[in-house]
């Protein structure tokens, strides 16, 4: 499976786009400003969007994408997320004030978008891709996702403050399967100097990332990619991550990656 890294930055600046990953051609995970990288035709081929949580950097392009391609699609775009995330989206974005209520437009029977609730631990196959919803702890209800490719599992933590034993239990279990975890994307939004801010906003910093990665089991750790760094601190965060005593782990800056084959 090809995973295109459309955006993996904590916020915007020239060359920095917020979180969005395209799995194959039909599945999008998070809909940050990275979606603006796609052509109309590529956007039109997306049938499913999985959201980790309701924060703007993960949903910003969803209303605009629907405006761009909704009328050219034959069926509604399915947006999958926790019920709380979908309720927030409906109340605060698709509310006929910030943006039209595309869950009822052009008609309630055939709208541009359908909101489909999911729950932690759900497993299913979407557009031919086996997927699982993973637990995450953040300042709003949040999840991570695992998606199975031909090589192994692609795992994405979403935004998280960590300390989520359930997440690591599943990651370690998936890593025991044939192929194991082929790519683990984990956020590190702040530098160590901003550890207090990271804690308050329930994100990771390099010091807390190290505690998280200590939960990884197995002789051969999976490839780890750092995501969601703030543009003004990106280099510092990666410098601090690379200075950690992580044994065989060598985390890579996801900003330097365009496509993952998993
Ligand atoms: Zn967030
Ligand atoms: Zn975020």
CSV table of N, CA and C and ligand atoms in Angstrom, one decimal, residues 53 55 57-58 138-139 159 203 228, ligand 1:
chain,number,residue,atom,x,y,z
A,53,UNK,N,-9.5,13.3,15.4
A,53,UNK,CA,-10.2,14.1,16.4
A,53,UNK,C,-10.6,15.4,15.7
A,55,UNK,N,-9.8,18.6,16.1
A,55,UNK,CA,-9.0,19.9,16.0
A,55,UNK,C,-8.8,20.4,14.6
A,57,UNK,N,-6.5,21.6,12.8
A,57,UNK,CA,-5.4,21.2,11.9
A,57,UNK,C,-5.6,19.9,11.3
A,58,UNK,N,-6.6,19.1,11.7
A,58,UNK,CA,-6.9,17.8,11.2
A,58,UNK,C,-8.2,17.7,10.3
A,138,UNK,N,-5.9,12.6,24.4
A,138,UNK,CA,-5.6,14.0,23.9
A,138,UNK,C,-6.6,14.9,24.6
A,139,UNK,N,-6.5,16.2,24.3
A,139,UNK,CA,-7.4,17.2,25.0
A,139,UNK,C,-8.8,17.1,24.6
A,159,UNK,N,-2.9,12.8,17.5
A,159,UNK,CA,-2.4,13.7,18.5
A,159,UNK,C,-2.6,12.9,19.8
A,203,UNK,N,0.1,17.0,24.2
A,203,UNK,CA,0.9,16.5,23.1
A,203,UNK,C,2.2,15.9,23.7
A,228,UNK,N,3.9,16.0,13.1
A,228,UNK,CA,3.3,17.1,13.9
A,228,UNK,C,4.2,18.1,14.5
B,1,LIG,ZN1,-5.1,18.0,18.4
